[in-house]
mmCIF file of C-alpha atoms and ligand atoms in Angstrom:
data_model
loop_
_atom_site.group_PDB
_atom_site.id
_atom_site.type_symbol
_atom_site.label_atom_id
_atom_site.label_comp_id
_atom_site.label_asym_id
_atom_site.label_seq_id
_atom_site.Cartn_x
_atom_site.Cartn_y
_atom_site.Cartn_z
ATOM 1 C CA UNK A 78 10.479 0.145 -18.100
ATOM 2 C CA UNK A 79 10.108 -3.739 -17.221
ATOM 3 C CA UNK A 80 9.451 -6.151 -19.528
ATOM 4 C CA UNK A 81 5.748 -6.546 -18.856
ATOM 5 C CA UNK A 82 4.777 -2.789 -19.334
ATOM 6 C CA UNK A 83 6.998 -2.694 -22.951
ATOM 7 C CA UNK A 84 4.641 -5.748 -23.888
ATOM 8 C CA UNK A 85 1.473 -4.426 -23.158
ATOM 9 C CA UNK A 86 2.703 -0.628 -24.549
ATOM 10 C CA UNK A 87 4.143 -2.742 -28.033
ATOM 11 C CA UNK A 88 0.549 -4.199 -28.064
ATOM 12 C CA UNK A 89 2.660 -7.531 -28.736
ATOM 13 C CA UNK A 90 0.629 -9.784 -26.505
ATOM 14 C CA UNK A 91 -2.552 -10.993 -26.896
ATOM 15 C CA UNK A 92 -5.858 -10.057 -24.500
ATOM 16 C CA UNK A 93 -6.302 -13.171 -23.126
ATOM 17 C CA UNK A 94 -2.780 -13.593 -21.933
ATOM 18 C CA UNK A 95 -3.083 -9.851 -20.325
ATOM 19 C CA UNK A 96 -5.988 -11.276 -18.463
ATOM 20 C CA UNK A 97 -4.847 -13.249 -15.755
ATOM 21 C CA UNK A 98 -1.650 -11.281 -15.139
ATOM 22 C CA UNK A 99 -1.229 -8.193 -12.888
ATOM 23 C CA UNK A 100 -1.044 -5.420 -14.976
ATOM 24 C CA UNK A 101 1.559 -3.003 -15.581
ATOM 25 C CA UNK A 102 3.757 -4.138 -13.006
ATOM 26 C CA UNK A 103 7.037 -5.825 -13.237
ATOM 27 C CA UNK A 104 8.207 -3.467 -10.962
ATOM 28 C CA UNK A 105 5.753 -5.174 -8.321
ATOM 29 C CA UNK A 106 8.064 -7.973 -8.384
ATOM 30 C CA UNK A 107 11.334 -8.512 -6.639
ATOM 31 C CA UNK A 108 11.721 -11.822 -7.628
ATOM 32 C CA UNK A 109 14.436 -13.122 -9.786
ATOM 33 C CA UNK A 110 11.895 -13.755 -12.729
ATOM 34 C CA UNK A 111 8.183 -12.684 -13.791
ATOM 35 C CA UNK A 112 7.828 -16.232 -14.473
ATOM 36 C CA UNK A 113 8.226 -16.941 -10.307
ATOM 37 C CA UNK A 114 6.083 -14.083 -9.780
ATOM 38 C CA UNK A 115 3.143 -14.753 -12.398
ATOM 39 C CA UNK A 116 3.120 -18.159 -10.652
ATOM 40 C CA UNK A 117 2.657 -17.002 -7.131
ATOM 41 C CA UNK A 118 -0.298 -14.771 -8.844
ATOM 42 C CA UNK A 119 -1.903 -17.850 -10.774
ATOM 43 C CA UNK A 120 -1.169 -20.055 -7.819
ATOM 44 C CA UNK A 121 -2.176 -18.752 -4.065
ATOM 45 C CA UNK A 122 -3.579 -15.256 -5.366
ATOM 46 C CA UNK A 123 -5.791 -15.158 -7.824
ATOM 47 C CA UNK A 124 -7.910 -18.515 -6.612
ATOM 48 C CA UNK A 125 -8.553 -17.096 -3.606
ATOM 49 C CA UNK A 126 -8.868 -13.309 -4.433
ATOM 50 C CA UNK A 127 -12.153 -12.149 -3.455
ATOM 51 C CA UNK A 128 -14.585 -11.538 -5.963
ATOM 52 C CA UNK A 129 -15.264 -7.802 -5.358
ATOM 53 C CA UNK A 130 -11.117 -7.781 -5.145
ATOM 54 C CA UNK A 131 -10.426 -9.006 -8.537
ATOM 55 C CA UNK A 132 -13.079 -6.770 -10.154
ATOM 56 C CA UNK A 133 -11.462 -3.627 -8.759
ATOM 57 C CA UNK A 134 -7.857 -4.625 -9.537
ATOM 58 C CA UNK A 135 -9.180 -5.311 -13.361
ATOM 59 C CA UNK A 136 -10.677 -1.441 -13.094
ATOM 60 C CA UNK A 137 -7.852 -0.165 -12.055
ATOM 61 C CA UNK A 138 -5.371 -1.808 -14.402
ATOM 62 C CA UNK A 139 -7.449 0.570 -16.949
ATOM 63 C CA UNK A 140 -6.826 3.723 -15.206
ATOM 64 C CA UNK A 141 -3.974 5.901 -16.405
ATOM 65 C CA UNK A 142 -2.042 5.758 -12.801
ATOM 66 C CA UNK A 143 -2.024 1.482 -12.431
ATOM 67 C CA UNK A 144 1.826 1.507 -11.557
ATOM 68 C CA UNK A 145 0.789 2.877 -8.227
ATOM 69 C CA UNK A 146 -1.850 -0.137 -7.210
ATOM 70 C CA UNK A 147 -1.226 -1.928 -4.394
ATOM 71 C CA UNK A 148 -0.408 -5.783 -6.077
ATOM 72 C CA UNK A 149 -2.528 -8.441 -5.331
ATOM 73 C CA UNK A 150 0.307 -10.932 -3.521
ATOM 74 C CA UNK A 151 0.583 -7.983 -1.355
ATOM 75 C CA UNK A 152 -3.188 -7.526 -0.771
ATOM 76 C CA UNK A 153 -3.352 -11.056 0.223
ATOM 77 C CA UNK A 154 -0.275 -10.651 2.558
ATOM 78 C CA UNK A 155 -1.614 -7.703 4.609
ATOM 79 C CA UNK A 156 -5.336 -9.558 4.951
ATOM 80 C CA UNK A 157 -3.271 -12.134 6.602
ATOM 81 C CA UNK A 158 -1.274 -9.775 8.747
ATOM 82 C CA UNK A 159 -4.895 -7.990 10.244
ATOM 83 C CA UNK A 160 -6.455 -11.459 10.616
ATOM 84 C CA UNK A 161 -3.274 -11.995 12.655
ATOM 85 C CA UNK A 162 -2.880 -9.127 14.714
ATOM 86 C CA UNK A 163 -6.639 -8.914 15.458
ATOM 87 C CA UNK A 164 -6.630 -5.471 14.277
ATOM 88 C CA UNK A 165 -9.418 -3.558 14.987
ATOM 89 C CA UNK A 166 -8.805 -0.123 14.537
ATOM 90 C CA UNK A 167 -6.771 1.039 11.622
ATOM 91 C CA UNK A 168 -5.224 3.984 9.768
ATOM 92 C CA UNK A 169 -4.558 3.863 5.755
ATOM 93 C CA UNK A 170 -2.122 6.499 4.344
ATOM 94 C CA UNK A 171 -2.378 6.537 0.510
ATOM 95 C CA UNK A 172 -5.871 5.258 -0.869
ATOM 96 C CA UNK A 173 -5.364 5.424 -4.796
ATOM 97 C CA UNK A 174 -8.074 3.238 -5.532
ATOM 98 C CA UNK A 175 -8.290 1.061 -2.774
ATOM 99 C CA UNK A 176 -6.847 -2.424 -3.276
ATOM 100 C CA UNK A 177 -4.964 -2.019 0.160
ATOM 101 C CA UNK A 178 -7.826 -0.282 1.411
ATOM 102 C CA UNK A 179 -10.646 -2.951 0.301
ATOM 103 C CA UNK A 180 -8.078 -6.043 1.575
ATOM 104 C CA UNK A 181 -7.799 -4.749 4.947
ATOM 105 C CA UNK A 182 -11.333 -3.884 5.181
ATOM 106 C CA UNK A 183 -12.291 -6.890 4.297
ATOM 107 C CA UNK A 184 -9.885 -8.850 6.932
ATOM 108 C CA UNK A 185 -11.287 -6.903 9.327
ATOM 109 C CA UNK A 186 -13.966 -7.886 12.041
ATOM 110 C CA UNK A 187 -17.893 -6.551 11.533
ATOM 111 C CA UNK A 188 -17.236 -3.236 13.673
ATOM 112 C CA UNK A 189 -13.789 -2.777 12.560
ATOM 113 C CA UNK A 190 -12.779 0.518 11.463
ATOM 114 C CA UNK A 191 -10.283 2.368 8.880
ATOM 115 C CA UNK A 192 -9.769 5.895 8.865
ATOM 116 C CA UNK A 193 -8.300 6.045 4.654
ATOM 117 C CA UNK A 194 -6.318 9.329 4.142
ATOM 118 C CA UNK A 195 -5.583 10.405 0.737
ATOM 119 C CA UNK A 196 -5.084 14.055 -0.922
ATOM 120 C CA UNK A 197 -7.151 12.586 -4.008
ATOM 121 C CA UNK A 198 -11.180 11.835 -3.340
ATOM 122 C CA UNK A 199 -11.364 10.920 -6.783
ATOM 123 C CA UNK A 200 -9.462 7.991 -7.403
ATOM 124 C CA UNK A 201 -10.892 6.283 -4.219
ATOM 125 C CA UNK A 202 -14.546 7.503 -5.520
ATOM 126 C CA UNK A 203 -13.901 4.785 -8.238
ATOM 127 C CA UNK A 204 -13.492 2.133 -5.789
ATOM 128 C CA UNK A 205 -16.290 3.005 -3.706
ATOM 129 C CA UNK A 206 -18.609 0.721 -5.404
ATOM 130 C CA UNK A 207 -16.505 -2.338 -4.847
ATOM 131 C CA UNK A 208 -16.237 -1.169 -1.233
ATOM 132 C CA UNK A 209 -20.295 -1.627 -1.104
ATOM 133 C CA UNK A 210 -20.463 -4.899 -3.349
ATOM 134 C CA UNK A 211 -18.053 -6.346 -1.361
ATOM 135 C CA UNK A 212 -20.536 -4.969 1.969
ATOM 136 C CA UNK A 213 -17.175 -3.681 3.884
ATOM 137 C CA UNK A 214 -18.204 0.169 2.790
ATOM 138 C CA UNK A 215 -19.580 1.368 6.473
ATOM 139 C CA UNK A 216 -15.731 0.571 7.922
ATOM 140 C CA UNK A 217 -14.390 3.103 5.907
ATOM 141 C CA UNK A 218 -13.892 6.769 7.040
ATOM 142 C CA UNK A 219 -12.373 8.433 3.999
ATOM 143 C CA UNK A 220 -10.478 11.664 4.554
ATOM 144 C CA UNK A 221 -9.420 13.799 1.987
ATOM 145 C CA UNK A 222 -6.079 16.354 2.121
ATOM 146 C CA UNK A 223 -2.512 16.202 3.596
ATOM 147 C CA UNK A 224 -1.320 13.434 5.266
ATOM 148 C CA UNK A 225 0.655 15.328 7.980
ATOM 149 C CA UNK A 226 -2.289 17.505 8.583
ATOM 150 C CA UNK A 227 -4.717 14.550 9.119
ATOM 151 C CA UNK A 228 -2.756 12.479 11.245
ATOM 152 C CA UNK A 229 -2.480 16.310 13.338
ATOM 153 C CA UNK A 230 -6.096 16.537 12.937
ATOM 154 C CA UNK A 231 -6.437 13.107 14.699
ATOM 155 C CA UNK A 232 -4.293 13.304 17.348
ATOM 156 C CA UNK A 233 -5.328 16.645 18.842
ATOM 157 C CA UNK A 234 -8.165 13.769 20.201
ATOM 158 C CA UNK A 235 -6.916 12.196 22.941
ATOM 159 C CA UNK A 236 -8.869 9.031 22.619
ATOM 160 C CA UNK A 237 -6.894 8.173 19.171
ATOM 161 C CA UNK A 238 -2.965 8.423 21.034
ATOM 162 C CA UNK A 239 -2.091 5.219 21.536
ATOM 163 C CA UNK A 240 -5.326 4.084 19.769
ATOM 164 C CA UNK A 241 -4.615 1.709 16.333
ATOM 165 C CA UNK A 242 -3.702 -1.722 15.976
ATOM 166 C CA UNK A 243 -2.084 -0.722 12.118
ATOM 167 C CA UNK A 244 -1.036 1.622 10.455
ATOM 168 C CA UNK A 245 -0.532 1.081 6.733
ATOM 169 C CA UNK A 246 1.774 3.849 4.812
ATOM 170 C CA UNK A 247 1.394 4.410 0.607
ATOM 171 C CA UNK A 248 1.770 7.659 0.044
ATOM 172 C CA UNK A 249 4.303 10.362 -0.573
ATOM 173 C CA UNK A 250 7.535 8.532 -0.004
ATOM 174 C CA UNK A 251 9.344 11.754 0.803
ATOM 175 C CA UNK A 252 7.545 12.236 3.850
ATOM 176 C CA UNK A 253 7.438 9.634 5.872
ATOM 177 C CA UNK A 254 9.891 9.820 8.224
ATOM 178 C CA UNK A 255 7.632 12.889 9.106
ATOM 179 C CA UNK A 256 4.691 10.662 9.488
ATOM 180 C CA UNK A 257 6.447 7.773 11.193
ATOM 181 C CA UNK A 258 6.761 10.592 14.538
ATOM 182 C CA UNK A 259 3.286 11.326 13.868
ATOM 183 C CA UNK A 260 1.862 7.405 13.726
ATOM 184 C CA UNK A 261 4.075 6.342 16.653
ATOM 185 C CA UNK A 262 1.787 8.470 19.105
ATOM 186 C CA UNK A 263 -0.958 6.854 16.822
ATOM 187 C CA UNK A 264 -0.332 3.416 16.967
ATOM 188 C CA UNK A 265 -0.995 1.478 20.622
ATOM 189 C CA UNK A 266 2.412 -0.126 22.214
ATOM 190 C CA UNK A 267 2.245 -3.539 20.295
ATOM 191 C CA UNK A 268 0.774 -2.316 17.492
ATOM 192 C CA UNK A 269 2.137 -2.731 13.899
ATOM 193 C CA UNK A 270 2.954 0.184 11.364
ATOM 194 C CA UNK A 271 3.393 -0.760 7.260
ATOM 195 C CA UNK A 272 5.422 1.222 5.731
ATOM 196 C CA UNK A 273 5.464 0.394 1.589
ATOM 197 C CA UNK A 274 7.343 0.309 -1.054
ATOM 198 C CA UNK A 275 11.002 0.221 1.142
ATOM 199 C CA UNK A 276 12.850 -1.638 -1.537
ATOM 200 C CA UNK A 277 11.734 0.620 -4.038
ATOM 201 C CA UNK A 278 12.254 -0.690 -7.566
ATOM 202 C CA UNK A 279 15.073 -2.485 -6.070
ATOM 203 C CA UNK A 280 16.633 1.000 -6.454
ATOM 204 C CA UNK A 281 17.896 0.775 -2.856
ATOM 205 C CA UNK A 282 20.518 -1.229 -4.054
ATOM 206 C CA UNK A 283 21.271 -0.535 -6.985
ATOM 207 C CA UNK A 284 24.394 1.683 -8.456
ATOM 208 C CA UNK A 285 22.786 5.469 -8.607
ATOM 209 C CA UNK A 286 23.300 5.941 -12.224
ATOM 210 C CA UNK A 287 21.068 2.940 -13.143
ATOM 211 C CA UNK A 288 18.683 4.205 -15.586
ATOM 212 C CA UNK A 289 15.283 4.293 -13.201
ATOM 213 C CA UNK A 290 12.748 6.298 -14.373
ATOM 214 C CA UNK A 291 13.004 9.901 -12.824
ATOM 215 C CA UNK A 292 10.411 9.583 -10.130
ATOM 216 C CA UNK A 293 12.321 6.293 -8.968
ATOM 217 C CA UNK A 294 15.674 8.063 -8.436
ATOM 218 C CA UNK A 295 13.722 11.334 -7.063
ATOM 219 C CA UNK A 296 12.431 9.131 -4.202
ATOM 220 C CA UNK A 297 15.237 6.593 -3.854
ATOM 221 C CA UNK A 298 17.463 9.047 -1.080
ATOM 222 C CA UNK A 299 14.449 9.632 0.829
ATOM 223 C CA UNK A 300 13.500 5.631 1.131
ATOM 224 C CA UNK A 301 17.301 5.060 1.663
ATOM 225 C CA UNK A 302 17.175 7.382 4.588
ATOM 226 C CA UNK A 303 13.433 6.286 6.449
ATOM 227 C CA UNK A 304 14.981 2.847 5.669
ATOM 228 C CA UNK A 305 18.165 3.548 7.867
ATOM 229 C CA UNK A 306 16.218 5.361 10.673
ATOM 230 C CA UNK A 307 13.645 2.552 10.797
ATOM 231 C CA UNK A 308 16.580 0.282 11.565
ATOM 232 C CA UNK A 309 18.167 2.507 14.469
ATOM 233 C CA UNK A 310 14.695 3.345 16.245
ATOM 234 C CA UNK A 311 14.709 1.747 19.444
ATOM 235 C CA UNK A 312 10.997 2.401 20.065
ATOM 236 C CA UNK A 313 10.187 -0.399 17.179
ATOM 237 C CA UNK A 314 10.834 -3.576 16.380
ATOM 238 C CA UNK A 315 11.158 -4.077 12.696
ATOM 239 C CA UNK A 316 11.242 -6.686 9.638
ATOM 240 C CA UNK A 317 11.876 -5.606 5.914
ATOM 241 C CA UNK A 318 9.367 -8.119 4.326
ATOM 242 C CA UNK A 319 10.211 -8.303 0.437
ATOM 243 C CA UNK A 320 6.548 -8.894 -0.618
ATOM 244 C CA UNK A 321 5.707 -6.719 -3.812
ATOM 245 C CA UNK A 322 7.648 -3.698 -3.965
ATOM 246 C CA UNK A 323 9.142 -4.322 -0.050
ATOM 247 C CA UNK A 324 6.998 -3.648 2.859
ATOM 248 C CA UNK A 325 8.664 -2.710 6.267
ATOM 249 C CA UNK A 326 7.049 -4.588 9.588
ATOM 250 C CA UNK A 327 7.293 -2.031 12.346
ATOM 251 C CA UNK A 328 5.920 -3.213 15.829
ATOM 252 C CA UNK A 329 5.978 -0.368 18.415
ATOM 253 C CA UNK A 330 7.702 -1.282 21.329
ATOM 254 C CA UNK A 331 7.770 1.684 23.607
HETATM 255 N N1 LIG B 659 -2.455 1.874 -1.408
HETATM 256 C C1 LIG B 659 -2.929 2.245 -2.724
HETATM 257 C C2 LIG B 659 -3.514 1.064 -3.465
HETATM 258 O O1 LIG B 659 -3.571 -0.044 -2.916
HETATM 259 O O2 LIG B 659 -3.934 1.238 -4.617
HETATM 260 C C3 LIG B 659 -1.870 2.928 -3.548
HETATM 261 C C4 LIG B 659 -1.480 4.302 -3.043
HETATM 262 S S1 LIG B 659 -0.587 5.243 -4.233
HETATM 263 C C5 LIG B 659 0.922 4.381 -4.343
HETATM 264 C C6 LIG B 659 -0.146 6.704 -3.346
HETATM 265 C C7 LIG B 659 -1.308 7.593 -2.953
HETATM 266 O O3 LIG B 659 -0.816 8.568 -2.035
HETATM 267 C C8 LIG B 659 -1.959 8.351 -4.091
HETATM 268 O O4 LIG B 659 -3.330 8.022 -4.173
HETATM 269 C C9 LIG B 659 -1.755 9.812 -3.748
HETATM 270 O O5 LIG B 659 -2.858 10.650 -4.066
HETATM 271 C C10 LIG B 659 -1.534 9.761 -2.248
HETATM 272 N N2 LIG B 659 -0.731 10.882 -1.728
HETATM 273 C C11 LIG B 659 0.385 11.427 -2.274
HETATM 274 N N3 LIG B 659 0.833 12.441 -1.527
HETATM 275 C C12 LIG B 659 -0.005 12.532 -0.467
HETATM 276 C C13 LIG B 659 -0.058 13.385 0.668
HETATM 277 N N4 LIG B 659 0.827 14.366 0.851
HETATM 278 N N5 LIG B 659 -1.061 13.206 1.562
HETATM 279 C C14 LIG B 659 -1.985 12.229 1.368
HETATM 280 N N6 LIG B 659 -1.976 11.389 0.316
HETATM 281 C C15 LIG B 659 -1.005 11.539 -0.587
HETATM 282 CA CA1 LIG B 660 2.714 0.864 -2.683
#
């Protein structure tokens, strides 16, 4: 358990402190202090953090499942990357609540579109309102079930091979090297797949009896592995970016 989440669990620090820091997540961090990372928050983040943003990162810090938010350095980081890329058309793969899901929808152009995929209606139900305050709601085509079975569901259409300009993966880490086969038909030649969370706790690297929390060393083979394939496909180009929890940069080639 980090540092933060023993504070907040102790009840040892005060409301208004808890208030301007990201909740629950020294584990979002991969820097070599909270300190570094509470600055980058206070610093570039939060000033700038859209309104509707902030308001649905505060909800969510009260739900029971917070460690699996998207953090907000990130959120900021991938409304850059869509601005960047142009991205028009794009795929979501693990909604939770929707930080990731609101930040790329609103980076997004007027008639952009994101097709959100999660097994869960429910937690993205309590983002919906945020979605329509922030007037970004009518890109979002939320699908509920499988992952795998979606992204089968959308590719028996032949206009979506080849289709997306991004692709942004969140969900079970245990399957996506299964949905990386999937997305590259997906994704046009040129376009760029996310996949999050590659670093892992920093469990990657770390000595396997470090004492991680169970679902941390449950997942840690599986990231080890997509990470190692990412880096031998030939068909991408790729960059491990070690922004929140590690996102990996894949840009199809091929
Ligand atoms: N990107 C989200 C955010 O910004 O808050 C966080 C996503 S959370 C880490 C992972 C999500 O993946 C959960 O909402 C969970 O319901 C979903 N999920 C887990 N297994 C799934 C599966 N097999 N198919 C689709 N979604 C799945
Ligand atoms: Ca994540």
């Amino acid at each position: 358990m980090s540092a933060n989440v023993e504070r907040e669990n102790n009840g040892q620090e005060g409301e208004e402190a808890k208030k301007g820091r990201h909740m629950g997540v020294g584990h979002k961090s991969l820097l070599q202090s909270d300190a570094l990372f509470q600055y980058i928050l206070e610093t570039s983040v939060y000033p700038r953090e859209p309104a509707p943003l902030r308001e649905l990162r505060e909800m969510t810090a009260k739900h029971p499942w917070n460690l699996m938010t998207t953090s907000a350095d990130e959120g900021q980081f991938l409304m850059l990357l869509v601005k960047l890329i142009n991205a028009k058309n794009t795929i979501e793969l693990g909604v939770y609540t929707g930080y990731s899901l609101l930040s790329t929808a609103l980076a997004l152009p007027e008639d952009g579109k994101i097709i959100a995929m999660d097994i869960h209606r429910k937690n993205y139900e309590l983002g919906v309102p945020f979605m329509e305050k922030a007037g970004v709601h009518h890109k979002i085509d939320f699908r509920e079930g499988q992952g795998i079975t979606l992204l089968e569901e959308l590719m028996q259409d032949e206009k979506n091979i080849g289709f997306f300009d991004f692709v942004f993966v969140d969900a079970d880490k245990d399957n996506y090297l299964n949905y990386h086969e999937r997305i590259m038909k997906l994704v046009k030649v040129g376009g760029l797949i996310g996949y999050d969370n590659t670093l892992w706790n920093g469990s990657v690297a770390a000595p396997d009896d470090t004492p991680y929390p169970k679902y941390v060393k449950y997942y840690k083979p599986f990231v080890m592995e997509l990470n190692t394939a990412l880096a031998a496909d030939p068909r991408i180009e790729i960059s491990m970016v070690p922004v929140g929890d590690g996102i990996t940069l894949c840009r199809r080639l091929e």
